[in-house]
Amino acid sequence: MEMNMLWSSEIFFVGDKFLYASHSSFVTMALRRNLVGCTSFCFPPVFLCWIAAMDYSIDIGSSSFSTKCKLSSRTVSSKSLHKTAQIRLLSRHPEVYEPCDDSFALVDALLADRANLLQHKPRLCMEVGCGSGYVITSLALMLGEENSGVHYFATDINPHAVDVTRATLEAHGVHAEIITTDIASGLHKRLAGMVDVVVVNPPYVPTPEEEVGCEGITASWAGGENGRKVIDRILPVVDELLSGKGWLYMVTLTANNPSQICRLMREKGYASRIIVQRSTEEESLHVIKFWHEDIAEMEGARAVASGPESWLSQFPLKSFWRGGTGSIG
Amino acid sequence: MRLLTHNMLSCNIKGVSNGFPLRLEAEKWVEKEVELNADFLRGIFPKIEWKALAGAARAIGYDQLPDEADASMLDSDDFLRRFHHALLELHVEEGALVCPETGRRFPINKGIPNMLLHEDEV
């Protein structure tokens, strides 16, 4: 069974529609679509997880978790296979961050926004901090490559990560230009105003300042005070890189004070919207999309006109933006 | 590393004002066929520093680009094919990018340029 889904204890979204369901069963996510023999991913049923329109095969029932994994591994369709990177094809290195909830949330956000992205017709896309290559590979699989006129850049400060990204891209038969660098150093002058889509899963974990920018895998998560040290360096660079119609998708943690990030970006002329909100026992993640306020974001315009779904699409925003900050698409 | 990327990279050392184009010293390069997309080429053309592209292409033995180019040439299929080949089909696998001002070498290994700076260069 393949369906687009949203998990909560009360609401399912199927494609663009939603339906209510009251149940207490497991919803296991098809082994992150195609993960075979590895740890699967399951949302704790007590938490509301808001995930917009994903291409998952899902399996709903009440039997054991491991059984669910076996069952759902057979339900993955070829359609979902080619839209995101496959876990079994990922390259690995002990000093490189492996895809985790945050990476999956980012890819889910891109999938949720895929129709808009295709309509957006980006020419250049870029991932800052590509790590394992899971996200940039997924984006390339989602949007197509040269034949669609889309080209990809990926950067990472960790020399092991760029090697792993290269191998992951190759294993999926897609290409991105990879550069070992700090954020976009060396690229930002010439690429200024040219990038139509930037995706970032930054090092957002609050840590002691001295851990920020350390060598190896630490650089992938150490974010200093409030986890903002690197985020606050990335945002001005992204602002420089983005074209007039450019979009940024960024993962944040509640501890990063995302509403303040949105206020900051608003001062630079960006509107923002949460694409994915996901809570686990450990952390609460948001994937936020930013775009130039004076240029209508396509889906935002559409949502206003589309009845009850638009109200629901704003529901998580209202709970999140308690202070009424940020602009909501 | 495609020549598209070479065209977008400049020296990032603090205080360097003339860090573009980086001189390409290629030891190994390969050709990989890529489907031509004329819309992409026409869209990216105004952003390309032509002399840097033609120079980098020559550095890896491709001398089929004119020394100068203007937008009117984009109507020619032959020009588009050459532009496409130079920009996207030539991949530098091993070599270095050299800053024109300081001579600092940024290595290219397995097709990936390393633009990381030393502490005293930031």
CSV table of N, CA and C in Angstrom, one decimal, chain A residues 70-126:
chain,number,residue,atom,x,y,z
A,70,LYS,N,9.1,-6.1,8.6
A,70,LYS,CA,9.2,-7.1,7.5
A,70,LYS,C,8.0,-7.0,6.6
A,71,LEU,N,6.9,-6.7,7.1
A,71,LEU,CA,5.7,-6.5,6.2
A,71,LEU,C,5.9,-5.4,5.3
A,72,SER,N,6.3,-4.2,5.9
A,72,SER,CA,6.3,-3.0,5.1
A,72,SER,C,7.4,-3.0,4.1
A,73,SER,N,8.5,-3.8,4.4
A,73,SER,CA,9.6,-3.8,3.5
A,73,SER,C,9.2,-4.3,2.1
A,74,ARG,N,8.1,-5.1,2.1
A,74,ARG,CA,7.6,-5.7,0.8
A,74,ARG,C,6.7,-4.7,0.1
A,75,THR,N,6.2,-3.7,0.8
A,75,THR,CA,5.2,-2.8,0.2
A,75,THR,C,5.8,-1.6,-0.5
A,76,VAL,N,7.1,-1.4,-0.4
A,76,VAL,CA,7.7,-0.2,-1.0
A,76,VAL,C,7.6,-0.3,-2.5
A,77,SER,N,7.0,0.7,-3.1
A,77,SER,CA,6.8,0.7,-4.5
A,77,SER,C,8.0,1.3,-5.2
A,78,SER,N,8.1,1.0,-6.5
A,78,SER,CA,9.2,1.6,-7.2
A,78,SER,C,9.1,3.1,-7.3
A,79,LYS,N,7.9,3.6,-7.2
A,79,LYS,CA,7.7,5.0,-7.3
A,79,LYS,C,8.4,5.7,-6.1
A,80,SER,N,8.2,5.2,-4.9
A,80,SER,CA,8.8,5.8,-3.8
A,80,SER,C,10.3,5.6,-3.8
A,81,LEU,N,10.8,4.5,-4.4
A,81,LEU,CA,12.2,4.2,-4.5
A,81,LEU,C,13.0,5.3,-5.2
A,82,HIS,N,12.4,5.8,-6.3
A,82,HIS,CA,13.2,6.8,-7.1
A,82,HIS,C,13.0,8.2,-6.6
A,83,LYS,N,12.3,8.5,-5.6
A,83,LYS,CA,12.1,9.9,-5.2
A,83,LYS,C,13.0,10.3,-4.1
A,84,THR,N,13.5,9.3,-3.3
A,84,THR,CA,14.5,9.7,-2.3
A,84,THR,C,15.6,8.7,-2.3
A,85,ALA,N,16.7,9.1,-1.6
A,85,ALA,CA,17.9,8.3,-1.6
A,85,ALA,C,17.6,7.0,-0.8
A,86,GLN,N,18.2,5.9,-1.1
A,86,GLN,CA,18.0,4.7,-0.4
A,86,GLN,C,19.0,4.5,0.6
A,87,ILE,N,18.5,4.1,1.8
A,87,ILE,CA,19.5,3.9,2.9
A,87,ILE,C,20.5,2.9,2.6
A,88,ARG,N,20.1,1.9,1.9
A,88,ARG,CA,21.1,0.8,1.7
A,88,ARG,C,22.2,1.2,0.7
A,89,LEU,N,21.9,2.3,-0.1
A,89,LEU,CA,22.9,2.8,-1.0
A,89,LEU,C,23.8,3.9,-0.4
A,90,LEU,N,23.5,4.3,0.8
A,90,LEU,CA,24.3,5.4,1.4
A,90,LEU,C,25.7,4.9,1.7
A,91,SER,N,26.7,5.8,1.5
A,91,SER,CA,28.0,5.5,1.9
A,91,SER,C,28.2,5.9,3.3
A,92,ARG,N,29.1,5.4,4.0
A,92,ARG,CA,29.3,5.7,5.4
A,92,ARG,C,30.7,5.9,5.8
A,93,HIS,N,30.9,6.6,6.9
A,93,HIS,CA,32.3,6.8,7.5
A,93,HIS,C,32.0,7.1,9.0
A,94,PRO,N,32.9,6.6,9.8
A,94,PRO,CA,32.7,6.9,11.3
A,94,PRO,C,32.7,8.3,11.6
A,95,GLU,N,33.3,9.2,10.8
A,95,GLU,CA,33.4,10.6,11.1
A,95,GLU,C,32.3,11.4,10.4
A,96,VAL,N,31.3,10.7,9.8
A,96,VAL,CA,30.3,11.4,9.0
A,96,VAL,C,28.9,11.1,9.6
A,97,TYR,N,28.1,12.1,9.8
A,97,TYR,CA,26.8,12.0,10.4
A,97,TYR,C,25.9,11.2,9.5
A,98,GLU,N,25.3,10.2,10.0
A,98,GLU,CA,24.4,9.3,9.3
A,98,GLU,C,23.0,9.9,9.3
A,99,PRO,N,22.2,9.7,8.3
A,99,PRO,CA,20.9,10.3,8.3
A,99,PRO,C,20.1,9.9,9.5
A,100,CYS,N,19.4,10.9,10.1
A,100,CYS,CA,18.7,10.6,11.3
A,100,CYS,C,17.3,11.3,11.2
A,101,ASP,N,16.6,11.4,12.3
A,101,ASP,CA,15.3,12.0,12.2
A,101,ASP,C,15.3,13.4,11.5
A,102,ASP,N,16.3,14.2,11.8
A,102,ASP,CA,16.4,15.5,11.2
A,102,ASP,C,16.5,15.5,9.7
A,103,SER,N,17.4,14.6,9.2
A,103,SER,CA,17.6,14.5,7.8
A,103,SER,C,16.3,14.0,7.1
A,104,PHE,N,15.6,13.0,7.8
A,104,PHE,CA,14.4,12.5,7.2
A,104,PHE,C,13.3,13.6,7.2
A,105,ALA,N,13.3,14.4,8.3
A,105,ALA,CA,12.3,15.5,8.3
A,105,ALA,C,12.5,16.5,7.2
A,106,LEU,N,13.8,16.7,6.9
A,106,LEU,CA,14.1,17.7,5.8
A,106,LEU,C,13.7,17.1,4.5
A,107,VAL,N,14.0,15.8,4.2
A,107,VAL,CA,13.6,15.2,3.0
A,107,VAL,C,12.1,15.1,2.9
A,108,ASP,N,11.5,14.8,4.0
A,108,ASP,CA,10.0,14.8,4.0
A,108,ASP,C,9.4,16.2,3.6
A,109,ALA,N,10.1,17.2,4.1
A,109,ALA,CA,9.6,18.6,3.8
A,109,ALA,C,9.7,18.9,2.3
A,110,LEU,N,10.9,18.4,1.8
A,110,LEU,CA,11.1,18.6,0.3
A,110,LEU,C,10.1,17.8,-0.5
A,111,LEU,N,9.8,16.6,0.0
A,111,LEU,CA,8.8,15.8,-0.7
A,111,LEU,C,7.4,16.4,-0.6
A,112,ALA,N,7.1,17.0,0.6
A,112,ALA,CA,5.8,17.6,0.8
A,112,ALA,C,5.7,18.8,-0.1
A,113,ASP,N,6.8,19.5,-0.4
A,113,ASP,CA,6.8,20.7,-1.2
A,113,ASP,C,7.2,20.4,-2.7
A,114,ARG,N,7.3,19.1,-3.0
A,114,ARG,CA,7.9,18.7,-4.3
A,114,ARG,C,7.1,19.4,-5.5
A,115,ALA,N,5.8,19.4,-5.4
A,115,ALA,CA,5.0,19.9,-6.6
A,115,ALA,C,5.4,21.4,-6.8
A,116,ASN,N,5.5,22.1,-5.7
A,116,ASN,CA,5.9,23.5,-5.7
A,116,ASN,C,7.3,23.7,-6.3
A,117,LEU,N,8.2,22.8,-5.8
A,117,LEU,CA,9.6,22.8,-6.3
A,117,LEU,C,9.6,22.6,-7.8
A,118,LEU,N,8.9,21.7,-8.3
A,118,LEU,CA,8.9,21.4,-9.7
A,118,LEU,C,8.4,22.6,-10.5
A,119,GLN,N,7.3,23.2,-10.0
A,119,GLN,CA,6.7,24.3,-10.6
A,119,GLN,C,7.7,25.5,-10.6
A,120,HIS,N,8.5,25.6,-9.5
A,120,HIS,CA,9.4,26.6,-9.3
A,120,HIS,C,10.5,26.7,-10.3
A,121,LYS,N,10.8,25.5,-10.9
A,121,LYS,CA,11.8,25.4,-12.0
A,121,LYS,C,13.2,26.0,-11.5
A,122,PRO,N,13.7,25.4,-10.4
A,122,PRO,CA,15.0,26.0,-10.0
A,122,PRO,C,16.1,25.6,-11.0
A,123,ARG,N,17.1,26.5,-11.2
A,123,ARG,CA,18.2,26.2,-12.1
A,123,ARG,C,19.4,25.7,-11.2
A,124,LEU,N,19.7,26.4,-10.1
A,124,LEU,CA,20.7,25.9,-9.2
A,124,LEU,C,20.2,25.6,-7.8
A,125,CYS,N,20.5,24.5,-7.3
A,125,CYS,CA,20.1,24.1,-5.9
A,125,CYS,C,21.4,23.8,-5.2
A,126,MET,N,21.4,24.0,-3.9
A,126,MET,CA,22.6,23.9,-3.1
A,126,MET,C,22.2,23.3,-1.7
